[in-house]
Amino acid sequence: MELRELNYILTLAKHGKVSAAASELYMAQSSLSQFLKNHEEKLGFSIFIRTNRGLIPTEEGKLYIETVKQILNLQRNFYSQLSDLENLKRGNVNFALSPFRAPYLLPKVIPAFTRLYPNIKLTIHESGMKEQEELLSQSLIDLGFVTIPMTNPSLPYRHAIEEEILLAVPKDFPLCKKAHPAGSTGRPWIEIKDISHQKLLLYSVNHKLRVFVESLFQEYHLEPDIVQTHNSFETLIRLANVGMGITFLPECYLEPLDGLRHFSLGEQGRYRSLALGYPASGYVSKATNAFSEIVIQELKKQQEAAKGIL
């Protein structure tokens, strides 16, 4: 049994359809179907039940698929440890982060990393927190960009920074006049109760920052006046900049825009813990550690730069 064939099985299990799996594997459907038939005959049991809806794992198949995952993880850990012995001369880092964070972080960290380690391959996965945790739980990625606490508290992680969540207000809004002088955050601040009845530009439901804002409003018994929702930070910030409403954004996303002023939420500010999540297997390669250092350094630079943007 070749490791390549085990990957075929996992790809079939992931998609549940021969056509989709064949497309990902760059194989003909007929070849993949014949492979599966022959493979099951060698094993002496069916891995999948064929239905109109696609492939459904049998009980034996479920056990086999889990075992295949473990075998491939062992292989992956072996090669990671082997690359460490070569002192970062080669290797791979699979890094996952949200599509919202990616445009703010990747253009900085990828060039910095590749300059130092040109022979280490970086593979980027843009995915939400839930999917990142699933990938880490299965040890399918080396590193995830997460907020703490995670849904799965058993996953190892390294704390990065405490990121302040700021209020972005159009400069002509009367709310700006209610701002207090800089407090402990070093930034002018607004009473959270004064946000009530303001026109809100918010993230779509289930987005981490949407959950943060809803919790904040519940805590202060405020009624949100949501005028628009979007999936894009960029869209929300641009809409706020032209006076369509106020919005919330992480300090690391700050950029100088003429139409906006940025305030802390309350005198003490509101923060969230950013961390780098590691795989459940517990193994962290030297290449992953090196990339982690560059990511954290960049976050601290962004945090420092944000202090100069009012």
CSV table of C-alpha atoms in Angstrom, one decimal:
chain,number,residue,atom,x,y,z
A,1,MET,CA,0.0,0.0,0.0
A,2,GLU,CA,1.5,3.3,-1.1
A,3,LEU,CA,1.1,6.6,0.9
A,4,ARG,CA,-0.2,8.1,-2.4
A,5,GLU,CA,-3.1,5.7,-2.4
A,6,LEU,CA,-3.9,6.6,1.2
A,7,ASN,CA,-4.2,10.2,0.1
A,8,TYR,CA,-6.7,9.1,-2.5
A,9,ILE,CA,-8.9,7.5,0.2
A,10,LEU,CA,-8.8,10.7,2.3
A,11,THR,CA,-9.7,12.9,-0.7
A,12,LEU,CA,-12.7,10.6,-1.5
A,13,ALA,CA,-13.8,10.8,2.1
A,14,LYS,CA,-13.4,14.6,2.1
A,15,HIS,CA,-15.5,15.2,-1.0
A,16,GLY,CA,-17.9,12.2,-0.8
A,17,LYS,CA,-18.0,12.2,-4.6
A,18,VAL,CA,-15.7,10.5,-7.1
A,19,SER,CA,-16.0,13.4,-9.5
A,20,ALA,CA,-14.9,16.1,-7.0
A,21,ALA,CA,-12.1,13.9,-5.6
A,22,ALA,CA,-10.8,13.1,-9.1
A,23,SER,CA,-10.8,16.8,-10.0
A,24,GLU,CA,-8.7,17.6,-6.9
A,25,LEU,CA,-6.3,14.7,-7.6
A,26,TYR,CA,-6.1,15.5,-11.4
A,27,MET,CA,-7.2,11.9,-12.2
A,28,ALA,CA,-9.8,10.5,-14.5
A,29,GLN,CA,-13.0,9.5,-12.7
A,30,SER,CA,-12.8,6.0,-14.2
A,31,SER,CA,-9.3,5.6,-12.9
A,32,LEU,CA,-10.2,6.7,-9.4
A,33,SER,CA,-13.3,4.5,-9.3
A,34,GLN,CA,-11.3,1.5,-10.5
A,35,PHE,CA,-8.6,2.2,-7.8
A,36,LEU,CA,-11.3,2.3,-5.1
A,37,LYS,CA,-12.8,-1.0,-6.3
A,38,ASN,CA,-9.4,-2.7,-6.3
A,39,HIS,CA,-8.4,-1.2,-3.0
A,40,GLU,CA,-11.5,-2.4,-1.3
A,41,GLU,CA,-11.0,-5.9,-2.8
A,42,LYS,CA,-7.5,-6.0,-1.3
A,43,LEU,CA,-8.8,-4.9,2.1
A,44,GLY,CA,-11.6,-7.4,2.1
A,45,PHE,CA,-14.3,-4.9,3.0
A,46,SER,CA,-16.1,-1.8,1.5
A,47,ILE,CA,-14.8,1.6,2.6
A,48,PHE,CA,-17.8,3.4,1.2
A,49,ILE,CA,-21.4,2.7,0.4
A,50,ARG,CA,-22.3,4.1,-3.1
A,51,THR,CA,-25.5,6.1,-3.0
A,52,ASN,CA,-27.3,8.7,-5.2
A,53,ARG,CA,-26.0,11.4,-2.9
A,54,GLY,CA,-22.4,10.2,-3.1
A,55,LEU,CA,-20.0,8.1,-1.0
A,56,ILE,CA,-20.9,7.3,2.6
A,57,PRO,CA,-18.3,5.6,4.8
A,58,THR,CA,-19.2,2.1,6.2
A,59,GLU,CA,-18.4,1.4,9.9
A,60,GLU,CA,-15.2,-0.4,8.7
A,61,GLY,CA,-14.6,2.5,6.4
A,62,LYS,CA,-14.8,5.1,9.2
A,63,LEU,CA,-12.2,3.1,11.2
A,64,TYR,CA,-10.0,2.8,8.1
A,65,ILE,CA,-10.2,6.5,7.3
A,66,GLU,CA,-9.2,7.5,10.9
A,67,THR,CA,-6.3,5.1,10.7
A,68,VAL,CA,-5.2,6.5,7.4
A,69,LYS,CA,-5.2,10.0,8.9
A,70,GLN,CA,-3.0,8.8,11.7
A,71,ILE,CA,-0.6,7.2,9.2
A,72,LEU,CA,-0.3,10.3,7.1
A,73,ASN,CA,0.1,12.5,10.2
A,74,LEU,CA,3.0,10.2,11.3
A,75,GLN,CA,4.6,10.6,7.9
A,76,ARG,CA,4.1,14.4,8.0
A,77,ASN,CA,5.7,14.6,11.5
A,78,PHE,CA,8.6,12.4,10.4
A,79,TYR,CA,9.4,14.7,7.5
A,80,SER,CA,9.0,17.8,9.7
A,81,GLN,CA,11.4,16.5,12.2
A,82,LEU,CA,13.8,15.4,9.5
A,83,SER,CA,13.8,18.9,8.0
A,84,ASP,CA,14.6,20.3,11.5
A,85,LEU,CA,17.8,18.2,11.4
A,86,GLU,CA,18.8,20.1,8.3
A,87,ASN,CA,18.7,23.4,10.2
A,88,LEU,CA,15.9,25.1,8.2
A,89,LYS,CA,17.5,24.4,4.9
A,90,ARG,CA,14.2,23.0,3.6
A,91,GLY,CA,10.7,22.2,5.0
A,92,ASN,CA,7.1,23.2,4.8
A,93,VAL,CA,4.8,25.5,6.9
A,94,ASN,CA,1.0,25.2,6.5
A,95,PHE,CA,-0.5,28.4,7.9
A,96,ALA,CA,-4.2,29.1,8.2
A,97,LEU,CA,-5.8,32.5,8.9
A,98,SER,CA,-9.0,34.3,8.3
A,99,PRO,CA,-9.6,35.9,4.9
A,100,PHE,CA,-10.2,39.2,6.8
A,101,ARG,CA,-6.7,39.1,8.4
A,102,ALA,CA,-4.9,37.8,5.4
A,103,PRO,CA,-4.6,41.1,3.3
A,104,TYR,CA,-3.3,43.0,6.4
A,105,LEU,CA,-0.7,40.4,7.5
A,106,LEU,CA,0.5,38.3,4.6
A,107,PRO,CA,2.1,41.0,2.4
A,108,LYS,CA,4.4,41.7,5.3
A,109,VAL,CA,5.2,38.3,6.8
A,110,ILE,CA,5.6,36.3,3.6
A,111,PRO,CA,8.4,38.5,2.1
A,112,ALA,CA,10.2,38.7,5.4
A,113,PHE,CA,10.1,34.9,5.9
A,114,THR,CA,11.1,34.0,2.3
A,115,ARG,CA,14.1,36.4,2.5
A,116,LEU,CA,15.4,34.5,5.6
A,117,TYR,CA,14.3,31.0,4.5
A,118,PRO,CA,14.0,30.9,0.7
A,119,ASN,CA,13.8,27.1,0.6
A,120,ILE,CA,11.0,26.6,3.0
A,121,LYS,CA,7.6,26.3,1.3
A,122,LEU,CA,4.7,28.3,2.8
A,123,THR,CA,1.2,27.1,2.1
A,124,ILE,CA,-1.6,29.4,3.1
A,125,HIS,CA,-5.1,28.4,3.9
A,126,GLU,CA,-7.7,31.1,4.3
A,127,SER,CA,-10.4,29.8,6.6
A,128,GLY,CA,-12.6,30.8,9.5
A,129,MET,CA,-11.9,30.0,13.2
A,130,LYS,CA,-14.1,26.9,13.2
A,131,GLU,CA,-12.4,25.3,10.2
A,132,GLN,CA,-8.9,26.3,11.6
A,133,GLU,CA,-9.6,24.5,14.9
A,134,GLU,CA,-10.8,21.4,12.9
A,135,LEU,CA,-7.6,21.5,10.9
A,136,LEU,CA,-5.5,21.9,14.0
A,137,SER,CA,-7.4,19.1,15.8
A,138,GLN,CA,-6.6,16.7,12.9
A,139,SER,CA,-3.0,18.0,12.7
A,140,LEU,CA,-3.6,18.9,9.0
A,141,ILE,CA,-1.9,22.4,9.4
A,142,ASP,CA,1.1,23.5,11.3
A,143,LEU,CA,-0.2,26.9,12.5
A,144,GLY,CA,-3.5,28.7,12.8
A,145,PHE,CA,-4.2,32.4,13.6
A,146,VAL,CA,-6.8,32.2,16.4
A,147,THR,CA,-8.5,34.2,19.2
A,148,ILE,CA,-8.5,32.9,22.7
A,149,PRO,CA,-10.4,31.2,24.1
A,150,MET,CA,-10.7,28.6,21.4
A,151,THR,CA,-13.7,26.3,21.2
A,152,ASN,CA,-11.3,23.3,21.7
A,153,PRO,CA,-9.4,24.3,24.9
A,154,SER,CA,-7.1,21.3,24.6
A,155,LEU,CA,-5.3,22.7,21.5
A,156,PRO,CA,-1.8,24.1,22.3
A,157,TYR,CA,-1.2,27.8,21.4
A,158,ARG,CA,1.2,30.6,21.8
A,159,HIS,CA,-0.1,34.0,22.9
A,160,ALA,CA,0.7,36.8,20.4
A,161,ILE,CA,-0.8,40.1,21.5
A,162,GLU,CA,-3.7,41.7,23.2
A,163,GLU,CA,-5.4,43.5,20.3
A,164,GLU,CA,-7.7,46.5,21.1
A,165,ILE,CA,-11.0,46.7,19.4
A,166,LEU,CA,-11.7,50.3,18.4
A,167,LEU,CA,-14.7,52.4,17.4
A,168,ALA,CA,-14.4,54.1,14.0
A,169,VAL,CA,-16.6,57.2,13.8
A,170,PRO,CA,-17.1,59.6,10.9
A,171,LYS,CA,-15.3,62.8,11.9
A,172,ASP,CA,-18.5,64.9,11.4
A,173,PHE,CA,-20.7,62.7,13.6
A,174,PRO,CA,-21.8,64.5,16.9
A,175,LEU,CA,-20.5,61.4,18.7
A,176,CYS,CA,-17.0,62.6,18.2
A,177,LYS,CA,-17.8,65.6,20.5
A,178,LYS,CA,-18.6,63.2,23.3
A,179,ALA,CA,-15.1,61.8,23.4
A,180,HIS,CA,-13.0,62.0,26.5
A,181,PRO,CA,-9.3,62.8,26.6
A,182,ALA,CA,-6.9,59.9,26.2
A,183,GLY,CA,-7.1,57.4,29.1
A,184,SER,CA,-5.0,54.3,30.0
A,185,THR,CA,-5.1,53.1,26.3
A,186,GLY,CA,-3.4,56.3,25.1
A,187,ARG,CA,-6.3,57.1,22.9
A,188,PRO,CA,-9.4,59.3,23.3
A,189,TRP,CA,-12.3,57.2,24.5
A,190,ILE,CA,-16.1,57.1,24.3
A,191,GLU,CA,-18.6,55.9,26.8
A,192,ILE,CA,-20.1,52.7,25.6
A,193,LYS,CA,-23.6,53.8,26.6
A,194,ASP,CA,-23.2,56.7,24.1
A,195,ILE,CA,-23.0,54.2,21.2
A,196,SER,CA,-26.7,53.4,21.6
A,197,HIS,CA,-29.0,54.6,18.7
A,198,GLN,CA,-25.9,55.3,16.5
A,199,LYS,CA,-26.1,54.0,12.9
A,200,LEU,CA,-24.1,50.8,13.0
A,201,LEU,CA,-22.2,49.2,10.1
A,202,LEU,CA,-21.6,45.6,11.3
A,203,TYR,CA,-20.1,42.3,10.2
A,204,SER,CA,-22.3,39.4,9.1
A,205,VAL,CA,-23.8,37.1,11.7
A,206,ASN,CA,-21.4,34.6,13.3
A,207,HIS,CA,-18.4,36.7,12.5
A,208,LYS,CA,-16.2,36.9,15.6
A,209,LEU,CA,-16.4,40.7,15.8
A,210,ARG,CA,-20.1,40.6,15.3
A,211,VAL,CA,-20.4,38.3,18.3
A,212,PHE,CA,-18.1,40.7,20.2
A,213,VAL,CA,-20.3,43.7,19.4
A,214,GLU,CA,-23.6,41.9,20.2
A,215,SER,CA,-22.1,40.8,23.6
A,216,LEU,CA,-21.1,44.4,24.3
A,217,PHE,CA,-24.6,45.7,23.6
A,218,GLN,CA,-26.2,43.0,25.7
A,219,GLU,CA,-23.8,43.8,28.6
A,220,TYR,CA,-24.9,47.5,28.6
A,221,HIS,CA,-28.5,46.8,27.6
A,222,LEU,CA,-28.2,48.8,24.5
A,223,GLU,CA,-30.4,48.6,21.3
A,224,PRO,CA,-28.3,48.4,18.1
A,225,ASP,CA,-29.4,50.4,15.1
A,226,ILE,CA,-27.8,48.3,12.3
A,227,VAL,CA,-28.1,50.0,9.0
A,228,GLN,CA,-25.9,47.6,6.9
A,229,THR,CA,-24.0,44.3,7.3
A,230,HIS,CA,-21.0,43.1,5.2
A,231,ASN,CA,-18.4,40.4,5.2
A,232,SER,CA,-15.6,42.7,4.4
A,233,PHE,CA,-13.6,44.9,6.8
A,234,GLU,CA,-12.6,47.0,3.9
A,235,THR,CA,-16.2,47.7,2.9
A,236,LEU,CA,-17.2,48.6,6.4
A,237,ILE,CA,-14.3,50.9,6.9
A,238,ARG,CA,-14.8,52.7,3.5
A,239,LEU,CA,-18.6,53.1,4.2
A,240,ALA,CA,-17.8,54.6,7.6
A,241,ASN,CA,-15.2,56.9,6.0
A,242,VAL,CA,-17.9,58.4,3.8
A,243,GLY,CA,-20.3,58.9,6.8
A,244,MET,CA,-22.7,56.0,6.5
A,245,GLY,CA,-22.3,55.0,10.1
A,246,ILE,CA,-19.9,53.9,12.9
A,247,THR,CA,-18.2,50.5,12.9
A,248,PHE,CA,-15.8,48.5,15.0
A,249,LEU,CA,-12.4,47.3,13.9
A,250,PRO,CA,-9.2,45.7,15.4
A,251,GLU,CA,-6.3,48.2,15.9
A,252,CYS,CA,-4.0,46.2,13.6
A,253,TYR,CA,-6.3,47.0,10.7
A,254,LEU,CA,-6.0,50.8,11.2
A,255,GLU,CA,-5.1,53.0,8.3
A,256,PRO,CA,-5.1,56.8,8.1
A,257,LEU,CA,-8.4,57.9,6.5
A,258,ASP,CA,-9.4,61.6,6.4
A,259,GLY,CA,-13.1,60.9,7.2
A,260,LEU,CA,-12.6,58.8,10.3
A,261,ARG,CA,-11.7,59.2,14.0
A,262,HIS,CA,-10.8,56.1,16.1
A,263,PHE,CA,-11.7,55.8,19.8
A,264,SER,CA,-11.3,53.3,22.6
A,265,LEU,CA,-14.4,51.7,24.0
A,266,GLY,CA,-14.5,53.1,27.5
A,267,GLU,CA,-11.6,54.4,29.5
A,268,GLN,CA,-9.9,51.0,29.8
A,269,GLY,CA,-10.6,49.9,26.3
A,270,ARG,CA,-11.8,46.5,25.1
A,271,TYR,CA,-9.3,43.8,23.9
A,272,ARG,CA,-9.2,40.3,22.6
A,273,SER,CA,-6.3,37.8,22.9
A,274,LEU,CA,-4.7,36.8,19.6
A,275,ALA,CA,-2.7,33.6,19.5
A,276,LEU,CA,-1.0,31.2,17.1
A,277,GLY,CA,-2.6,27.8,17.4
A,278,TYR,CA,-0.6,24.6,17.1
A,279,PRO,CA,-1.6,21.1,16.0
A,280,ALA,CA,-3.1,18.6,18.4
A,281,SER,CA,-0.1,16.3,17.7
A,282,GLY,CA,2.0,18.7,19.8
A,283,TYR,CA,4.9,18.7,17.3
A,284,VAL,CA,6.0,22.2,16.3
A,285,SER,CA,8.8,22.3,13.7
A,286,LYS,CA,11.7,24.8,13.7
A,287,ALA,CA,10.3,26.2,10.5
A,288,THR,CA,6.9,26.8,12.1
A,289,ASN,CA,8.6,28.4,15.2
A,290,ALA,CA,10.6,30.7,12.9
A,291,PHE,CA,7.5,31.7,11.0
A,292,SER,CA,5.6,32.2,14.3
A,293,GLU,CA,8.3,34.7,15.4
A,294,ILE,CA,7.9,36.8,12.2
A,295,VAL,CA,4.1,36.8,12.6
A,296,ILE,CA,4.3,38.0,16.2
A,297,GLN,CA,6.9,40.7,15.3
A,298,GLU,CA,4.7,42.0,12.5
A,299,LEU,CA,1.6,42.1,14.8
A,300,LYS,CA,3.6,44.2,17.3
A,301,LYS,CA,4.7,46.5,14.6
A,302,GLN,CA,1.1,47.0,13.4
A,303,GLN,CA,0.1,47.7,17.0
A,304,GLU,CA,2.8,50.3,17.4
A,305,ALA,CA,1.9,52.0,14.1
A,306,ALA,CA,-1.8,52.1,15.1
A,307,LYS,CA,-0.9,54.4,18.0
A,308,GLY,CA,-0.1,57.2,15.6
A,309,ILE,CA,-3.5,57.0,13.8
A,310,LEU,CA,-6.2,59.0,15.6
